[in-house]
């Protein structure tokens, strides 16, 4: 059984039909990427998984359980954690407070403390800025914080929405190295990206999304070599 | 090269015009003449003169600071120029006002006003020169403040503020302590018939300067000394000072008598409301403009359940009706909360505003008149009792209010650091992300509304029992605005801030008849000035303070907190 499974999911914003029957799976321990142009429905897919948006048709399953029957906060407690698009950190709170917020659903104080240490080892820069107001961090540091905050929830699966957006190449590399590192430790990740080149580099498998429909699916290697993908997303 | 445009004459002109127009404005709305009756220093300085001095003085300070920022030494020149401009504007106004009768349009442009503005100069030319010279002098004086080191500046501002405050308090001190034996010599030393004596003013000034300077240089000594002690003795000192503070608070009405106790209970009723609205607005970030509705529900529940008058129903005792009032307000909070949960920002503000009005109109309506009295209100609400002790006058009701504040402050303080408090904080900062952190938005917001409403209900219940009768007009929009303003002035989200804000915005107008007429004007002015100069409030909460952080302000905030708590 797949860890996460979407089956024929249709989502709407009012009358706008944003997802037109999405089906995909993520297996335990995989990095799966969802690539597509701006407005394709990538974020909408993640919102639907997280329960922020209710699909009108279709099911989302986590280990076989139907997630559409749960509210957004209950889905978080089941370990489906979003790292939202555009580095949505709590900008007036300190770095530490942001990380603590990430562990909101947890009550195991010792475990939280240990995970905080882990995040700081993963991102030493955050430790240096532990008490700094998050809004004053650089873009790259904010992305680290958003990722770290996601990890603080002890995810079963981490949903990352365009972590490379607006970052300098060095920092993008750093974030993607972290994704690899997390995956090597066993973390399951669904990675949403516009930057197909990078995403297919770290991913095991991928899906290509166009205006709410999945038009291609395959292993990362297959997709990298696919002429259509090459032309549309990899710059020929 | 011209592009660095260092010191601009336009700035001077602009600042000068602002100062001049401010003076004309406060003159024409009648504040100057009204405040002129109150002497701060006997036979010399009135409060009216002080508020005339204030615009050129403060703008002189800010003008100089800005000019200095652009080009080192030109600060004082800037002050001088802007002061002269301000003086010229006022001079023009004086000449106009003394030669043409402006009173058909501006009823306050009376000869008396121009007497005050010109310090009694008769001829127009002398008056004009006097105004221009005075404007220049005051603004330069303001500019000189930029040259002082910050500790000296702080000390001088504190000293001037204390002199003015104590001058203002003369009447209250007389009413309060007039009959005490020890007061006579003190009074004779510090005060004359009207206003402080010169010796009194100087002593207060010097003492305040010394205290302020001591605080700047040695103020951290007690804290340092304490941090060297063992945890046990630290703990016992903390408990000791808490007990001492409690005892002082308990003795206050005995010491001060009825009139100040009355003011304190009014301030206290607003503190309770402020602590409640602070949860909704400050903690959870939900702008509620109809908060008075819950205050009204608390008051009317108390009224209906306890009254022994025409509308009598249950004739419950205060203590039986109190939980009912709190519970009903809490439920109203949830009922209002449910439909507005999906709204944000301005929409939420408008809907809650409407809710406040609905409650007021329902209370006024003929429909419910048989049970809640309509415009005639509810009369004969009995006072609260404990055994034989009756909370009769302000000195007794004070304890009721104090109990209410203690209860509510404790709950607010515990909630802030609890899980719920963290959820509120997350919702306040970013609702969508809060949801992604696993926070139940609906419950979190409802809890904020319910807790805030319950506090207002408690406040309203005490209010009803204090007055003995309630009328719909006590529950209009102004109450909501007052409570919101006091939170903003004190510092959004901060508990000591609520106390400070309530004393400043509710206590001050109660002390000064003259202020009461200009209450809304002063609120507006204070809010605007706060937003410009100290947007985080007088006693800021940590998150907000960080945003506008400045070392100087921290010290000021500390001292204010110490004064008010
Ligand atoms: N809140 C919203 N209300 C209405 N339409 C939306 C909203 N968010 C996204 N959309 C629309 O849904 C489609 C998919 O958007 P999105 O999932 O954000 O795309 P992506 O993340 O792939 O860039 C777009 O056409 C977008 O305009
Ligand atoms: Mg997107």
PDB file of C-alpha atoms in Angstrom, chain B residues 162-305:
ATOM      1  CA  UNK B 162       6.024  65.318  36.865  1.00  0.00           C
ATOM      2  CA  UNK B 163       5.698  69.033  37.573  1.00  0.00           C
ATOM      3  CA  UNK B 164       2.787  69.320  35.173  1.00  0.00           C
ATOM      4  CA  UNK B 165       1.126  66.145  36.480  1.00  0.00           C
ATOM      5  CA  UNK B 166       1.424  67.138  40.110  1.00  0.00           C
ATOM      6  CA  UNK B 167       0.200  70.618  39.228  1.00  0.00           C
ATOM      7  CA  UNK B 168      -2.834  69.086  37.586  1.00  0.00           C
ATOM      8  CA  UNK B 169      -3.429  66.820  40.568  1.00  0.00           C
ATOM      9  CA  UNK B 170      -3.633  69.699  43.030  1.00  0.00           C
ATOM     10  CA  UNK B 171      -7.401  69.708  43.179  1.00  0.00           C
ATOM     11  CA  UNK B 172      -7.623  65.970  43.603  1.00  0.00           C
ATOM     12  CA  UNK B 173      -5.019  66.000  46.362  1.00  0.00           C
ATOM     13  CA  UNK B 174      -6.992  68.706  48.136  1.00  0.00           C
ATOM     14  CA  UNK B 175     -10.229  66.780  47.906  1.00  0.00           C
ATOM     15  CA  UNK B 176      -8.569  63.586  49.012  1.00  0.00           C
ATOM     16  CA  UNK B 177      -6.327  64.686  51.838  1.00  0.00           C
ATOM     17  CA  UNK B 178      -7.777  68.105  52.728  1.00  0.00           C
ATOM     18  CA  UNK B 179      -8.983  66.884  56.096  1.00  0.00           C
ATOM     19  CA  UNK B 180      -5.791  65.088  57.138  1.00  0.00           C
ATOM     20  CA  UNK B 181      -3.477  66.753  59.590  1.00  0.00           C
ATOM     21  CA  UNK B 182      -0.256  65.869  57.842  1.00  0.00           C
ATOM     22  CA  UNK B 183      -1.492  67.369  54.612  1.00  0.00           C
ATOM     23  CA  UNK B 184      -1.558  70.964  55.769  1.00  0.00           C
ATOM     24  CA  UNK B 185       2.190  71.637  55.949  1.00  0.00           C
ATOM     25  CA  UNK B 186       2.819  69.590  52.806  1.00  0.00           C
ATOM     26  CA  UNK B 187       0.166  71.557  50.983  1.00  0.00           C
ATOM     27  CA  UNK B 188       1.565  74.850  52.135  1.00  0.00           C
ATOM     28  CA  UNK B 189       5.045  73.900  51.048  1.00  0.00           C
ATOM     29  CA  UNK B 190       4.161  72.644  47.577  1.00  0.00           C
ATOM     30  CA  UNK B 191       1.034  74.537  46.611  1.00  0.00           C
ATOM     31  CA  UNK B 192      -0.392  78.023  46.562  1.00  0.00           C
ATOM     32  CA  UNK B 193      -4.062  78.879  46.140  1.00  0.00           C
ATOM     33  CA  UNK B 194      -3.928  77.829  42.507  1.00  0.00           C
ATOM     34  CA  UNK B 195      -1.013  75.830  41.220  1.00  0.00           C
ATOM     35  CA  UNK B 196       2.330  74.760  42.624  1.00  0.00           C
ATOM     36  CA  UNK B 197       4.474  77.193  44.542  1.00  0.00           C
ATOM     37  CA  UNK B 198       7.826  78.017  42.980  1.00  0.00           C
ATOM     38  CA  UNK B 199       9.657  76.157  45.720  1.00  0.00           C
ATOM     39  CA  UNK B 200       7.338  73.209  45.283  1.00  0.00           C
ATOM     40  CA  UNK B 201       7.842  73.119  41.534  1.00  0.00           C
ATOM     41  CA  UNK B 202      11.616  73.344  41.842  1.00  0.00           C
ATOM     42  CA  UNK B 203      11.781  70.634  44.491  1.00  0.00           C
ATOM     43  CA  UNK B 204       9.658  68.299  42.370  1.00  0.00           C
ATOM     44  CA  UNK B 205      11.758  69.079  39.320  1.00  0.00           C
ATOM     45  CA  UNK B 206      15.081  68.447  41.024  1.00  0.00           C
ATOM     46  CA  UNK B 207      13.934  65.306  42.792  1.00  0.00           C
ATOM     47  CA  UNK B 208      12.590  63.838  39.547  1.00  0.00           C
ATOM     48  CA  UNK B 209      15.814  64.620  37.722  1.00  0.00           C
ATOM     49  CA  UNK B 210      17.803  62.910  40.472  1.00  0.00           C
ATOM     50  CA  UNK B 211      15.566  59.851  40.466  1.00  0.00           C
ATOM     51  CA  UNK B 212      15.695  59.570  36.702  1.00  0.00           C
ATOM     52  CA  UNK B 213      19.469  59.928  36.595  1.00  0.00           C
ATOM     53  CA  UNK B 214      19.838  57.377  39.366  1.00  0.00           C
ATOM     54  CA  UNK B 215      17.633  54.984  37.448  1.00  0.00           C
ATOM     55  CA  UNK B 216      19.671  55.417  34.297  1.00  0.00           C
ATOM     56  CA  UNK B 217      23.012  54.748  35.915  1.00  0.00           C
ATOM     57  CA  UNK B 218      22.211  52.545  38.883  1.00  0.00           C
ATOM     58  CA  UNK B 219      18.698  51.386  38.052  1.00  0.00           C
ATOM     59  CA  UNK B 220      19.827  47.857  37.277  1.00  0.00           C
ATOM     60  CA  UNK B 221      21.473  47.440  40.689  1.00  0.00           C
ATOM     61  CA  UNK B 222      18.512  45.936  42.517  1.00  0.00           C
ATOM     62  CA  UNK B 223      17.986  43.448  39.704  1.00  0.00           C
ATOM     63  CA  UNK B 224      21.696  42.601  39.649  1.00  0.00           C
ATOM     64  CA  UNK B 225      21.817  42.225  43.394  1.00  0.00           C
ATOM     65  CA  UNK B 226      18.841  39.935  43.179  1.00  0.00           C
ATOM     66  CA  UNK B 227      20.340  37.799  40.450  1.00  0.00           C
ATOM     67  CA  UNK B 228      23.320  37.116  42.748  1.00  0.00           C
ATOM     68  CA  UNK B 229      21.063  35.715  45.436  1.00  0.00           C
ATOM     69  CA  UNK B 230      20.060  32.097  45.796  1.00  0.00           C
ATOM     70  CA  UNK B 231      16.929  30.980  43.959  1.00  0.00           C
ATOM     71  CA  UNK B 232      15.112  30.545  47.257  1.00  0.00           C
ATOM     72  CA  UNK B 233      15.728  34.083  48.419  1.00  0.00           C
ATOM     73  CA  UNK B 234      14.868  35.377  44.961  1.00  0.00           C
ATOM     74  CA  UNK B 235      11.625  33.520  45.193  1.00  0.00           C
ATOM     75  CA  UNK B 236      10.873  34.836  48.657  1.00  0.00           C
ATOM     76  CA  UNK B 237      11.631  38.387  47.540  1.00  0.00           C
ATOM     77  CA  UNK B 238       9.260  37.958  44.634  1.00  0.00           C
ATOM     78  CA  UNK B 239       6.544  36.585  46.871  1.00  0.00           C
ATOM     79  CA  UNK B 240       7.278  39.285  49.420  1.00  0.00           C
ATOM     80  CA  UNK B 241       6.892  42.097  46.928  1.00  0.00           C
ATOM     81  CA  UNK B 242       3.741  40.501  45.572  1.00  0.00           C
ATOM     82  CA  UNK B 243       2.267  40.360  49.062  1.00  0.00           C
ATOM     83  CA  UNK B 244       3.381  43.920  49.759  1.00  0.00           C
ATOM     84  CA  UNK B 245       1.836  45.117  46.489  1.00  0.00           C
ATOM     85  CA  UNK B 246      -1.358  43.275  47.378  1.00  0.00           C
ATOM     86  CA  UNK B 247      -1.511  44.886  50.811  1.00  0.00           C
ATOM     87  CA  UNK B 248      -0.968  48.329  49.311  1.00  0.00           C
ATOM     88  CA  UNK B 249      -3.716  47.724  46.775  1.00  0.00           C
ATOM     89  CA  UNK B 250      -6.034  46.627  49.582  1.00  0.00           C
ATOM     90  CA  UNK B 251      -5.319  49.742  51.622  1.00  0.00           C
ATOM     91  CA  UNK B 252      -5.758  52.187  48.745  1.00  0.00           C
ATOM     92  CA  UNK B 253      -9.424  53.142  49.307  1.00  0.00           C
ATOM     93  CA  UNK B 254      -8.897  53.540  53.036  1.00  0.00           C
ATOM     94  CA  UNK B 255      -6.057  55.908  52.331  1.00  0.00           C
ATOM     95  CA  UNK B 256      -7.555  57.817  49.406  1.00  0.00           C
ATOM     96  CA  UNK B 257     -11.211  58.114  50.312  1.00  0.00           C
ATOM     97  CA  UNK B 258     -14.333  58.116  48.152  1.00  0.00           C
ATOM     98  CA  UNK B 259     -13.568  60.370  45.195  1.00  0.00           C
ATOM     99  CA  UNK B 260     -10.311  58.769  44.026  1.00  0.00           C
ATOM    100  CA  UNK B 261     -11.805  55.361  44.772  1.00  0.00           C
ATOM    101  CA  UNK B 262     -14.664  56.194  42.443  1.00  0.00           C
ATOM    102  CA  UNK B 263     -12.185  57.056  39.689  1.00  0.00           C
ATOM    103  CA  UNK B 264     -10.234  53.884  40.386  1.00  0.00           C
ATOM    104  CA  UNK B 265     -13.323  51.688  40.136  1.00  0.00           C
ATOM    105  CA  UNK B 266     -14.216  53.258  36.797  1.00  0.00           C
ATOM    106  CA  UNK B 267     -10.672  52.717  35.567  1.00  0.00           C
ATOM    107  CA  UNK B 268     -10.831  49.180  36.948  1.00  0.00           C
ATOM    108  CA  UNK B 269     -14.021  48.348  35.067  1.00  0.00           C
ATOM    109  CA  UNK B 270     -12.241  49.403  31.899  1.00  0.00           C
ATOM    110  CA  UNK B 271      -9.168  47.390  32.867  1.00  0.00           C
ATOM    111  CA  UNK B 272     -11.309  44.242  33.055  1.00  0.00           C
ATOM    112  CA  UNK B 273     -12.806  44.996  29.655  1.00  0.00           C
ATOM    113  CA  UNK B 274      -9.394  45.886  28.286  1.00  0.00           C
ATOM    114  CA  UNK B 275      -7.947  42.575  29.463  1.00  0.00           C
ATOM    115  CA  UNK B 276     -10.779  40.797  27.686  1.00  0.00           C
ATOM    116  CA  UNK B 277     -10.569  42.683  24.420  1.00  0.00           C
ATOM    117  CA  UNK B 278      -6.813  42.306  24.599  1.00  0.00           C
ATOM    118  CA  UNK B 279      -7.308  38.568  24.226  1.00  0.00           C
ATOM    119  CA  UNK B 280      -9.449  39.019  21.141  1.00  0.00           C
ATOM    120  CA  UNK B 281      -7.474  41.795  19.482  1.00  0.00           C
ATOM    121  CA  UNK B 282      -4.056  41.518  21.072  1.00  0.00           C
ATOM    122  CA  UNK B 283      -3.599  37.769  21.408  1.00  0.00           C
ATOM    123  CA  UNK B 284      -5.707  36.416  18.558  1.00  0.00           C
ATOM    124  CA  UNK B 285      -5.540  39.448  16.257  1.00  0.00           C
ATOM    125  CA  UNK B 286      -9.289  39.596  15.626  1.00  0.00           C
ATOM    126  CA  UNK B 287     -10.494  43.172  15.361  1.00  0.00           C
ATOM    127  CA  UNK B 288     -13.735  43.372  17.333  1.00  0.00           C
ATOM    128  CA  UNK B 289     -15.478  46.759  17.286  1.00  0.00           C
ATOM    129  CA  UNK B 290     -18.672  45.607  18.958  1.00  0.00           C
ATOM    130  CA  UNK B 291     -17.147  44.594  22.246  1.00  0.00           C
ATOM    131  CA  UNK B 292     -19.551  46.779  24.232  1.00  0.00           C
ATOM    132  CA  UNK B 293     -22.307  44.265  23.405  1.00  0.00           C
ATOM    133  CA  UNK B 294     -20.872  41.732  25.861  1.00  0.00           C
ATOM    134  CA  UNK B 295     -20.453  44.402  28.508  1.00  0.00           C
ATOM    135  CA  UNK B 296     -24.136  45.257  28.011  1.00  0.00           C
ATOM    136  CA  UNK B 297     -25.172  41.609  28.183  1.00  0.00           C
ATOM    137  CA  UNK B 298     -23.299  41.201  31.476  1.00  0.00           C
ATOM    138  CA  UNK B 299     -24.841  44.357  32.920  1.00  0.00           C
ATOM    139  CA  UNK B 300     -28.375  43.563  31.798  1.00  0.00           C
ATOM    140  CA  UNK B 301     -28.189  39.983  33.013  1.00  0.00           C
ATOM    141  CA  UNK B 302     -27.110  41.245  36.401  1.00  0.00           C
ATOM    142  CA  UNK B 303     -29.830  43.888  36.298  1.00  0.00           C
ATOM    143  CA  UNK B 304     -32.696  41.614  35.312  1.00  0.00           C
ATOM    144  CA  UNK B 305     -31.788  38.789  37.649  1.00  0.00           C
TER     145      UNK B 305
END
